[in-house]
Coordinates of C-alpha atoms in Angstrom, one line a residue:
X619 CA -20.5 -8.1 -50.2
X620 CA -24.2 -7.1 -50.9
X621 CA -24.7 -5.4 -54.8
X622 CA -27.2 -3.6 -55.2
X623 CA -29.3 -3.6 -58.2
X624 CA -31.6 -0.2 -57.6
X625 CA -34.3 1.5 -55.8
X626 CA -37.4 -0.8 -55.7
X627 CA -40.0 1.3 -57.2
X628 CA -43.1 -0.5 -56.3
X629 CA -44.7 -2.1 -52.8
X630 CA -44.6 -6.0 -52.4
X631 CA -43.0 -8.1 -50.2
X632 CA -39.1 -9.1 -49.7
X633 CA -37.7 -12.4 -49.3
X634 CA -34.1 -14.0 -50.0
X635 CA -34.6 -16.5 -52.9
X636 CA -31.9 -18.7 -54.1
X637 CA -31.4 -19.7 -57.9
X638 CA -29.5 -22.5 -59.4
X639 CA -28.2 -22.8 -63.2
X640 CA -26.3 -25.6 -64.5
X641 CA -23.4 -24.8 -67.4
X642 CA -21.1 -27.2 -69.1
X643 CA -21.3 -29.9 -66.3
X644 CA -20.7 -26.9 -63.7
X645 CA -23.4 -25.8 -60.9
X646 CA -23.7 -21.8 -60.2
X647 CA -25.7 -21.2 -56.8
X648 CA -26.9 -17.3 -56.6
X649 CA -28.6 -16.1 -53.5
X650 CA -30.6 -13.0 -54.2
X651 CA -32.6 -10.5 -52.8
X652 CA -35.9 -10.6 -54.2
X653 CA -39.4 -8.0 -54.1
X654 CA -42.5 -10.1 -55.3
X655 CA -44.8 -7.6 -56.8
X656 CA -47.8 -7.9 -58.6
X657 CA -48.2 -5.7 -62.3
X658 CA -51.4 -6.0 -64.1
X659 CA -52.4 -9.3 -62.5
X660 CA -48.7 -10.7 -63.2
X661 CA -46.4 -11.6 -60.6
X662 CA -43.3 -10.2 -61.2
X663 CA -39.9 -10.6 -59.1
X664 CA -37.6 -7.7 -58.4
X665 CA -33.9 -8.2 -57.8
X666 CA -32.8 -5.9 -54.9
X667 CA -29.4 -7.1 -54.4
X668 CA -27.1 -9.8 -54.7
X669 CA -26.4 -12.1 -51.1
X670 CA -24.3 -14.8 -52.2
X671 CA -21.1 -13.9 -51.2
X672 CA -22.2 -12.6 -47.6
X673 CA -21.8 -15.5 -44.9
X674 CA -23.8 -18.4 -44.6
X675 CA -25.1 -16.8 -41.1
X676 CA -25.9 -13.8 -42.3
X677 CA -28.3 -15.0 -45.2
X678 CA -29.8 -17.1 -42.4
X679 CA -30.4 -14.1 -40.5
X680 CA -31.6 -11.5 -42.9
X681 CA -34.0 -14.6 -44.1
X682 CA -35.3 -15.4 -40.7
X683 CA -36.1 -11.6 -40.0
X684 CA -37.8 -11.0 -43.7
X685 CA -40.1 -14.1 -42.3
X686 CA -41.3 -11.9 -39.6
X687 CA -39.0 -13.1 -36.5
X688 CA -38.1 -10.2 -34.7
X689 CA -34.5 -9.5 -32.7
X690 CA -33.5 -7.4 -29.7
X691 CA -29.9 -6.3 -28.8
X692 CA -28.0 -8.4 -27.0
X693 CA -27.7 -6.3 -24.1
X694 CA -31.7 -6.7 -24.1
X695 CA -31.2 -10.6 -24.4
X696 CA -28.7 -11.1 -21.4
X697 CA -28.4 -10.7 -17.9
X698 CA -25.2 -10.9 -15.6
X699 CA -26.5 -12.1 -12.9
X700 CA -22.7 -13.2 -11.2
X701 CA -19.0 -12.0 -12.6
X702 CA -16.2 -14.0 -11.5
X703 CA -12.5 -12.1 -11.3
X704 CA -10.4 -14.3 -13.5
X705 CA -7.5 -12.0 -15.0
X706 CA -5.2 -13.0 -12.1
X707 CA -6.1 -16.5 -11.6
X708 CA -5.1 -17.2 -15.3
X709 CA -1.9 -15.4 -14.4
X710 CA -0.8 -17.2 -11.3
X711 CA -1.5 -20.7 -13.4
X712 CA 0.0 -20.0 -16.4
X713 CA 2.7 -19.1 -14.4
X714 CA 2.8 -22.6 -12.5
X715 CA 2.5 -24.3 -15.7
X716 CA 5.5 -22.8 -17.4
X717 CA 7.2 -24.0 -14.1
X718 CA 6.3 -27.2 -14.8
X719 CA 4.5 -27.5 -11.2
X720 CA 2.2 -30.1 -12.1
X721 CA 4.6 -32.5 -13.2
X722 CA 6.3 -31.6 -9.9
X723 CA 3.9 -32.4 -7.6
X724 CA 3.0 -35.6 -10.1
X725 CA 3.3 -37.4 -13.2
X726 CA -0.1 -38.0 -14.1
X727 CA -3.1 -36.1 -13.0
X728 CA -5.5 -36.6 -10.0
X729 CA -7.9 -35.1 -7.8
X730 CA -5.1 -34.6 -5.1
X731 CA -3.1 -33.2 -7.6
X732 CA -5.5 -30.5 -8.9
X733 CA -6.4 -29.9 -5.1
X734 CA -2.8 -29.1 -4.2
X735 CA -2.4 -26.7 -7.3
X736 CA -5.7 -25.4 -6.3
X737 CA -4.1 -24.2 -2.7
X738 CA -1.0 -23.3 -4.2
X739 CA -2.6 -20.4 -6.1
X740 CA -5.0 -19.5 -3.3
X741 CA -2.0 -19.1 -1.2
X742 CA -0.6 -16.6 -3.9
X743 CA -3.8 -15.1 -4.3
X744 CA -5.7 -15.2 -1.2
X745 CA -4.4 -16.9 1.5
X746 CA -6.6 -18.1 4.2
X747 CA -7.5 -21.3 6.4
X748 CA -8.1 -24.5 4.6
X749 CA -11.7 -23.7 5.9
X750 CA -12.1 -20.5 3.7
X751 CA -10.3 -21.5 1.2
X752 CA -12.5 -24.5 0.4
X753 CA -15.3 -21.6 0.5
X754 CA -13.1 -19.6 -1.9
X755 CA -13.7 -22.5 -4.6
X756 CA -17.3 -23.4 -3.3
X757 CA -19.8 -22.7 -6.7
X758 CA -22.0 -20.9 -4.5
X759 CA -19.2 -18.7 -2.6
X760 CA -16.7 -19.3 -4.9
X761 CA -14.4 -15.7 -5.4
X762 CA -12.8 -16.2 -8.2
X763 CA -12.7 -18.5 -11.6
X764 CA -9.8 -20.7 -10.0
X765 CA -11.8 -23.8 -9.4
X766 CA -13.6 -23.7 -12.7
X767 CA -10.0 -23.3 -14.7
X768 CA -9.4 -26.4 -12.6
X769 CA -12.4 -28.5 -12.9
X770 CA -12.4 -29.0 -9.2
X771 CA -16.5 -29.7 -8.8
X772 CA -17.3 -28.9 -5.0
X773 CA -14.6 -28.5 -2.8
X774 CA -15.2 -29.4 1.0
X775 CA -12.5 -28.8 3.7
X776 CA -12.1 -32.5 4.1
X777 CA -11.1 -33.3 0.5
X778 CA -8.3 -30.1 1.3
X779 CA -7.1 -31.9 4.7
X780 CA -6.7 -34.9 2.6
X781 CA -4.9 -33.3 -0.5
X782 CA -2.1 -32.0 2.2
X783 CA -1.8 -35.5 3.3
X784 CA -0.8 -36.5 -0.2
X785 CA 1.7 -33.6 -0.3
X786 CA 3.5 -34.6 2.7
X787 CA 3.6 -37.8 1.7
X788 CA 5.3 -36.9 -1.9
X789 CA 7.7 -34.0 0.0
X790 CA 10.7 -36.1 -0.5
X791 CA 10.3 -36.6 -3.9
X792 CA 9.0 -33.4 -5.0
X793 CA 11.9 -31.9 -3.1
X794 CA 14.3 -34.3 -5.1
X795 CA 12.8 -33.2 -8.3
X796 CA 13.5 -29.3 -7.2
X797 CA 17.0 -30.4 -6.2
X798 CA 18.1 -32.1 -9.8
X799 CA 16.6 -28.8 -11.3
X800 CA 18.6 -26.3 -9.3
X801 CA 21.2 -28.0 -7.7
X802 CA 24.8 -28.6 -9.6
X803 CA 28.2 -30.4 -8.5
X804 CA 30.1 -27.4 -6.1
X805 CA 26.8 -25.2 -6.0
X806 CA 26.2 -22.5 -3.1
X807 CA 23.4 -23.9 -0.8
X808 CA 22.1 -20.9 1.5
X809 CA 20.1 -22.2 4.6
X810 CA 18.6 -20.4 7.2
X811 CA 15.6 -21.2 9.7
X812 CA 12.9 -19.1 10.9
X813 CA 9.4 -19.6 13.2
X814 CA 5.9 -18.5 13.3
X815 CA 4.0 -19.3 16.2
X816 CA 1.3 -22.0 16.8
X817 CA -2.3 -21.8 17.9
X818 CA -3.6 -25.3 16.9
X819 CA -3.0 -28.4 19.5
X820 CA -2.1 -31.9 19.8
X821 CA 1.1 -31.2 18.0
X822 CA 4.3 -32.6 20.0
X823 CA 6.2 -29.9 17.1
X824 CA 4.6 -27.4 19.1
X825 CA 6.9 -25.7 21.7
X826 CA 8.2 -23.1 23.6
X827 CA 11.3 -21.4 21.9
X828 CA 13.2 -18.9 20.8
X829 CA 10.6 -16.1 19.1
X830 CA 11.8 -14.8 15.7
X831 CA 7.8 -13.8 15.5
X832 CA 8.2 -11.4 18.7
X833 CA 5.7 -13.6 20.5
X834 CA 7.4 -15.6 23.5
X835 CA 4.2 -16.1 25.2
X836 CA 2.9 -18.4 22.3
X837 CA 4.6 -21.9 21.9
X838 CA 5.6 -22.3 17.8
X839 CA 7.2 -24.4 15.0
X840 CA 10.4 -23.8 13.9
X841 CA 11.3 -24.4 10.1
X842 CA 14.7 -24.7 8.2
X843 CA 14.2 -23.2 4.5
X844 CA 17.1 -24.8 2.1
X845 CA 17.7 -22.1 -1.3
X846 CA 20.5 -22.5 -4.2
X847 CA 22.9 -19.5 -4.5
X848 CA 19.9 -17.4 -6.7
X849 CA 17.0 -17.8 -3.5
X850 CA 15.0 -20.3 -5.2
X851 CA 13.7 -22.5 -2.5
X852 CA 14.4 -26.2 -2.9
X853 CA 13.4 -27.7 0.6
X854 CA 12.1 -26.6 4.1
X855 CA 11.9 -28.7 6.7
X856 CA 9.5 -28.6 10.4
X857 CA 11.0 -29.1 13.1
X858 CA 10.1 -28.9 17.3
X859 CA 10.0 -25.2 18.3
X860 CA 12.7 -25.4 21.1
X861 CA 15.1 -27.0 18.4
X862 CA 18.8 -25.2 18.6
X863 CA 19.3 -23.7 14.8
X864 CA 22.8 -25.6 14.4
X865 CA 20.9 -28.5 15.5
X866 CA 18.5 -28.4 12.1
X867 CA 21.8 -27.1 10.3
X868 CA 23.4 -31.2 11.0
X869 CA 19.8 -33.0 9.0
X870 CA 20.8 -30.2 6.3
X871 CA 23.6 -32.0 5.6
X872 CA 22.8 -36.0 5.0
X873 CA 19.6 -34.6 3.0
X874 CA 22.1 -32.8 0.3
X875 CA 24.2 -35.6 0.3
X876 CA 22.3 -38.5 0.5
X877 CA 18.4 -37.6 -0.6
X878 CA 19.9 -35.0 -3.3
X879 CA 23.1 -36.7 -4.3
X880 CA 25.3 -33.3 -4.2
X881 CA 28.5 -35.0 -3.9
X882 CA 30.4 -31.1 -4.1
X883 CA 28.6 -28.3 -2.3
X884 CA 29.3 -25.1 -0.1
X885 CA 26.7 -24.2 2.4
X886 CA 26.3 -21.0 4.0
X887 CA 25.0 -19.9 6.8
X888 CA 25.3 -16.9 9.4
X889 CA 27.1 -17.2 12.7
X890 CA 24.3 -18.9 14.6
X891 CA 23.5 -21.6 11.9
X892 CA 27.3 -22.9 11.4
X893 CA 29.0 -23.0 14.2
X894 CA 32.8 -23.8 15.2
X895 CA 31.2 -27.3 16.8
X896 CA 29.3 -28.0 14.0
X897 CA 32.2 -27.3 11.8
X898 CA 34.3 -29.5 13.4
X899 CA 31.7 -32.2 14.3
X900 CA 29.5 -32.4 10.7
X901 CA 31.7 -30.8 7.8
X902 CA 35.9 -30.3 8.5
X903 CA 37.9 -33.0 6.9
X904 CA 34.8 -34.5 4.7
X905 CA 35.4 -34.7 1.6
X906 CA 33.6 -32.6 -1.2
X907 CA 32.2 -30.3 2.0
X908 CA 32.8 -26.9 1.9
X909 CA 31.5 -23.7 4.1
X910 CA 30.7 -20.0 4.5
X911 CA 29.9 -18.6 7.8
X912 CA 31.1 -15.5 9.9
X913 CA 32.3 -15.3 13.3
X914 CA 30.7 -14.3 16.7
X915 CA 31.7 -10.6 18.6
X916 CA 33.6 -12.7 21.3
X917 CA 36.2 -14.6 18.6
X918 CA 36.6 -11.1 16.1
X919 CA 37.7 -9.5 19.9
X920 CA 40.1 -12.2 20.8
X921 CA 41.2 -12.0 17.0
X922 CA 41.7 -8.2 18.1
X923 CA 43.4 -8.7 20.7
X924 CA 46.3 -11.0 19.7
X925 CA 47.2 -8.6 16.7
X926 CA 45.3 -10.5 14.0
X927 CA 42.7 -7.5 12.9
X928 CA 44.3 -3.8 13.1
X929 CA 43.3 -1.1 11.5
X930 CA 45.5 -0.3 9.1
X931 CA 44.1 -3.3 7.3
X932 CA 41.7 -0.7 6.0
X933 CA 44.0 2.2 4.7
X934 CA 42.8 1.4 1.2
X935 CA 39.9 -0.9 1.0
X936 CA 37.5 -1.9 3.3
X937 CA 38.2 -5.6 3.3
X938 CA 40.9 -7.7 4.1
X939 CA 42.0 -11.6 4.4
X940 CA 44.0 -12.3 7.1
X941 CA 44.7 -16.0 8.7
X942 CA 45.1 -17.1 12.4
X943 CA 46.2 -20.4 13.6
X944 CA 42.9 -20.8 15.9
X945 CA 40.9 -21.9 12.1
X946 CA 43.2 -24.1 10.6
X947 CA 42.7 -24.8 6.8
X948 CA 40.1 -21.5 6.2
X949 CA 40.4 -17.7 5.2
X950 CA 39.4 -15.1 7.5
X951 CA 38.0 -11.9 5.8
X952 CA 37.5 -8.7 7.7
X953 CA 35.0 -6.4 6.2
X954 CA 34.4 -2.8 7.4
X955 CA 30.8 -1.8 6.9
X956 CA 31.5 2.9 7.7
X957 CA 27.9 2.9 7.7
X958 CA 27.4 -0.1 10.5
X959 CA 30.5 1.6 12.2
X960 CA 28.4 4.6 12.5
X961 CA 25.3 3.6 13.4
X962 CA 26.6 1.3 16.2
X963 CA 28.4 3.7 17.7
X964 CA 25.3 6.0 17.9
X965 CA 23.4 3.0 19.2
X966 CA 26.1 2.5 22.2
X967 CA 26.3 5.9 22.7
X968 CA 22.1 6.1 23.3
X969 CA 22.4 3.2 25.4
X970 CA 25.3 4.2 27.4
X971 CA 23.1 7.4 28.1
X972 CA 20.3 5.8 29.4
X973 CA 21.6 3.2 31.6
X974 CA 23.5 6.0 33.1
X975 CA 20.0 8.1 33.6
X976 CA 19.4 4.7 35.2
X977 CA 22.5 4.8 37.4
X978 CA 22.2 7.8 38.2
X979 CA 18.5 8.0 39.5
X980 CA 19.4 4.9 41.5
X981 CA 22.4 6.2 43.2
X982 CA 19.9 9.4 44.3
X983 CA 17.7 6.8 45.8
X984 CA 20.4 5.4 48.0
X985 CA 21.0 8.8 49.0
X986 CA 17.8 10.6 49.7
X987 CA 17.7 12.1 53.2
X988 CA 14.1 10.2 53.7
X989 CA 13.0 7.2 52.7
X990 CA 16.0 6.1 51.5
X991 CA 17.1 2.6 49.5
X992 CA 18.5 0.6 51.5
X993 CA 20.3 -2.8 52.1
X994 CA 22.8 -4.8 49.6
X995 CA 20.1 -7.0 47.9
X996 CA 17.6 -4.2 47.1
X997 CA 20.1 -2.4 45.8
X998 CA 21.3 -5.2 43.4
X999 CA 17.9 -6.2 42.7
X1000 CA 16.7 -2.7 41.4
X1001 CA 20.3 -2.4 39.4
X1002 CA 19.5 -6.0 37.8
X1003 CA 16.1 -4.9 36.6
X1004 CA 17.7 -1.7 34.8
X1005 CA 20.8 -3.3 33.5
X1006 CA 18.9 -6.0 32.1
X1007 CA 16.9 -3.3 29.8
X1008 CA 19.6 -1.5 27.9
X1009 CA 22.5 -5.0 27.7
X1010 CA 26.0 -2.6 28.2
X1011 CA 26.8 -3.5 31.7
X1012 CA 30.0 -4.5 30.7
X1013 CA 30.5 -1.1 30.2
X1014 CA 29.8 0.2 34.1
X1015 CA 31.9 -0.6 37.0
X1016 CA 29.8 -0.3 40.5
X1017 CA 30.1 -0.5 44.7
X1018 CA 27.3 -1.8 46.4
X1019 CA 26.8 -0.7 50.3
X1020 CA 24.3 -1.0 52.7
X1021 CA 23.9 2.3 52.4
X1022 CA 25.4 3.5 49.2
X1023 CA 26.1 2.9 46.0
X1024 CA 28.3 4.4 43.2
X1025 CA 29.2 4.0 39.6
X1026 CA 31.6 5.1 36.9
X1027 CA 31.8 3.6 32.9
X1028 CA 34.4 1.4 32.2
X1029 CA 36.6 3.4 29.7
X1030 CA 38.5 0.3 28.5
X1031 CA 35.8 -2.1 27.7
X1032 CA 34.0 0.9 25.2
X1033 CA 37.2 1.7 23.9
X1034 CA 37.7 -1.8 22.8
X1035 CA 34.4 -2.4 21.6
X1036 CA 34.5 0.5 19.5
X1037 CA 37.8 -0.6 18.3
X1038 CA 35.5 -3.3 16.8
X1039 CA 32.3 -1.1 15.2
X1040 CA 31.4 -1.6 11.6
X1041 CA 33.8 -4.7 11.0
X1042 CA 32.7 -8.5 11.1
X1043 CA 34.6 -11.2 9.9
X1044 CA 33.5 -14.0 7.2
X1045 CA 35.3 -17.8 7.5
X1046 CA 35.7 -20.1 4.6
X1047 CA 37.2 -23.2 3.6
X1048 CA 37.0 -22.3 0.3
X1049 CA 40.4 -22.4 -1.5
X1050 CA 40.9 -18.6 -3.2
X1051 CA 41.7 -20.0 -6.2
X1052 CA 37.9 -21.0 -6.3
X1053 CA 36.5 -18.1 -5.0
X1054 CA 38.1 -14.5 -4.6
X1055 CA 37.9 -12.7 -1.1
X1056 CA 34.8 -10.4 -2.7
X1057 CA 32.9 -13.4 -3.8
X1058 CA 32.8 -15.1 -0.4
X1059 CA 31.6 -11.8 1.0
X1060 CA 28.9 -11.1 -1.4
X1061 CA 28.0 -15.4 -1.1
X1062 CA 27.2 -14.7 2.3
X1063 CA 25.4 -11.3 1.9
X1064 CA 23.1 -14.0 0.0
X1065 CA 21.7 -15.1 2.8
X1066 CA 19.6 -12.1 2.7
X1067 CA 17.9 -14.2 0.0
X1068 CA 16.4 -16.6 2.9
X1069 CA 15.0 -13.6 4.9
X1070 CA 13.4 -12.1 2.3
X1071 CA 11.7 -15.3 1.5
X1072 CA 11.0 -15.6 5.3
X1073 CA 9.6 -12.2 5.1
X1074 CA 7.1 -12.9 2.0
X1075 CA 6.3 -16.3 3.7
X1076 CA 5.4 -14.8 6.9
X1077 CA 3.7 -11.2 5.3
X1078 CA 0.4 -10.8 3.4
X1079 CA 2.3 -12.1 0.5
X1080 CA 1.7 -15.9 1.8
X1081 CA 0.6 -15.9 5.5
X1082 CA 2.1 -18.6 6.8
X1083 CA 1.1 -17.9 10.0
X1084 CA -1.0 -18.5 12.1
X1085 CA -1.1 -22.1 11.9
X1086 CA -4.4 -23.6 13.1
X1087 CA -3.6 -27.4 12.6
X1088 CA -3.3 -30.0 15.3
X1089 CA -1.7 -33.3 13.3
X1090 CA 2.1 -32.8 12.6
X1091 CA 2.1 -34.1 9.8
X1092 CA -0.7 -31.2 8.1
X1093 CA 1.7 -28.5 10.0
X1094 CA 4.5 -29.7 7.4
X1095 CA 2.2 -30.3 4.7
X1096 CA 0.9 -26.0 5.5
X1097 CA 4.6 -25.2 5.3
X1098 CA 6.0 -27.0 2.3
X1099 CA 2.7 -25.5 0.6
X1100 CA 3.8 -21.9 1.4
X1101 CA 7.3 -23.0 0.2
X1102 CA 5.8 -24.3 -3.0
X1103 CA 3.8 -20.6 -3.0
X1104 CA 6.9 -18.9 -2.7
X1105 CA 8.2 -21.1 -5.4
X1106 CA 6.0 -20.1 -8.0

């Protein structure tokens, strides 16, 4: 606090003077503001005010400016010449350091290390080649303040290529790590697989497959993404893209058991993934193996048809557990879905319309006056072509001719697949008294867990795709990255 002692009432000049008394063995130190005058040929000192109890800094400044330095706003004194987003960056890595990702990837730090956190959180927050991410973290074309928070120096691509080797080389571990933390005795292991396809080369994982991606003409990489019962990733694996899914579904298996010491688990997986042979080949009669799956159209019809699933199973609720001596040891539950009922029945219904459009325009080709269609094999082929678009021929019976050619639908087969609309059937081994009917339903409803991580792996979230690298082992590396992304 500055106290004032008056109006100075004479010119002179004012300085900050600083006065020391001495009293019973005690020093007093008084920092005043002084006016120097001069009265009648004296000079004579003015007290303006009292400094000593402002700030060291302060005196120092109002001291330097009564000396005759001069200051200018800071605004005057700076100039942003670059501004760096940062709010984000601080997020994502606060974030991966409550997760403990560090110690994950390793005990102790290192320049791979920092490099693979680096890529992690570029993948969150802008994900990109390896080429432009190393720009990303360039100082001169650097984005954001991520490589600064990081102390990364300057980042070439080479020193990126390199980190991912180190990744892929620690996978096993790191995924043993994620395991302990999220893995218990008897846990729910969802697994599902998924593709993206491929533009790099030299790869022998690169091939032609099945296309989740909608792109048949483009070869891929298929990966297998291993979550506990809550979604939170704990492996993925690459594997060749023509590999069958129950195929990946077998190495699933041996790496829970043996890599992750999981002596009691129950995975789940849809129809596709966990399949009667793989059932009865990798999991039935091993001990401390337990599953979740559903059943394919063909086995809930033949289930139909000898009795097992009727209707009235669904007077009062829409789910019901039934048994059949064709799955020995495991609960069958029947779910109706009104809302699936309905909308595949409208879907069938759509289809059945236009393959009979189809039918119908064909059958006035065979029987145009001029012209005409004519001959067995043109016939057939032209029917192929349009049955193969709309997938209900079982639903059509048809005569071919020379010369003709008639239709009619096949009242029976539509009858008993709509017998069948809205319900699908969930398969256990899971002893009731461990889990209620409900439970196994909604545990493999959890499988929607998988695809929405598939979705955020293959959208803008992460952009796993496409994948521009030609050495296997860098297309894992890219992948377990993404699932490390997704982890965070």
């Amino acid at each position: 606090m500055l106290h004032y002692m008056g109006m100075a009432k004479r010119g002179g000049s004012v300085h900050v003077a600083t006065t020391i008394k001495r009293s019973k063995g005690k020093v007093y130190r008084t920092i005043l503001l002084r006016r120097t005058y001069r009265d009648q040929g004296q000079v004579k000192h003015e007290t303006l005010g009292n400094l000593s109890h402002l700030p060291e800094d302060l005196i120092e400044l109002i001291r330097r400016r009564l000396s005759g330095e001069s200051f200018a706003p800071v605004s005057e004194q700076w100039q942003i010449v670059r501004s760096l987003p940062h709010g984000h960056v601080v997020a994502v890595l606060q974030t991966m350091r409550r997760l403990g990702l560090p110690e994950l990837l390793a005990s102790r730090p290192s320049a791979e290390r920092e490099l693979v956190l680096a890529m992690t959180a570029s993948r969150i927050l802008q994900p990109a080649s390896k080429l432009a991410t190393a720009r990303t973290l360039q100082s001169e074309t650097r984005t954001s303040s991520l490589s600064l928070e990081l102390g990364l120096g300057e980042v070439e691509e080479r020193r990126l290529y390199q980190a991912l080797d180190w990744l892929v080389a620690r996978q096993a571990r790191i995924e043993g790590k994620l395991a302990r933390r999220h893995l218990v005795e008897g846990t729910l292991i969802l697994y599902d697989v998924s593709g993206s396809f491929y533009t790099g080369r030299e790869s022998t994982l690169v091939q032609f497959g099945y296309s989740r991606d909608g792109r048949p003409g483009l070869p891929q990489i298929v990966y297998g993404l291993l979550c506990n019962a809550e979604g939170c990733p704990v492996s993925v694996e690459v594997f060749a893209g023509n590999t069958a899914d129950p195929v990946t579904f077998t190495e699933q298996i041996g790496k829970v058991r043996r890599r992750f010491r999981v002596g009691r688990v129950v995975f789940v997986g849809d129809r596709g993934m966990i399949t009667s042979r793989r059932i009865d080949e990798d999991l039935r009669g091993r001990q401390g193996l337990d599953w979740i799956t559903a059943l394919r159209a063909d086995s809930i019809q033949k289930l139909a048809s000898g009795g097992v699933i009727e209707r009235s199973l669904f007077d009062d609720r829409d789910l019901a557990e039934v048994s059949s001596p064709d799955y020995p040891g495991e609960r069958l539950i029947v779910c109706r879905n009104p809302l699936l009922a309905d909308q595949r029945a409208r879907k069938r219904r759509e289809l059945l319309e236009a393959t009979e459009k189809g039918l119908a325009a064909l059958a006035a080709a065979v029987a145009r006056p001029k012209r005409a269609l004519r001959g067995k094999e043109r016939i057939a082929l032209r029917l192929g072509r349009m049955i193969d678009r709309y997938q209900v021929a079982k639903h059509f019976t048809w005569e071919i001719g020379d010369a003709s050619f008639t239709y009619a639908r096949n009242p029976v087969s539509i009858e008993a697949e709509s017998a069948l609309d809205g319900l699908y059937v969930v398969r256990t081994s899971v002893p009731a008294a461990d889990l209620a009917a409900a439970e196994v339903v909604r545990a493999y409803k959890d499988l929607a867990k998988v695809e929405r991580a598939f979705r955020s792996l293959k959208s803008v979230d992460l952009k796993v795709r496409p994948i521009f690298h030609w050495l296997d082992q860098r297309s894992r590396a890219h992948v377990f990255l993404c699932m490390l992304a997704y982890y965070v």
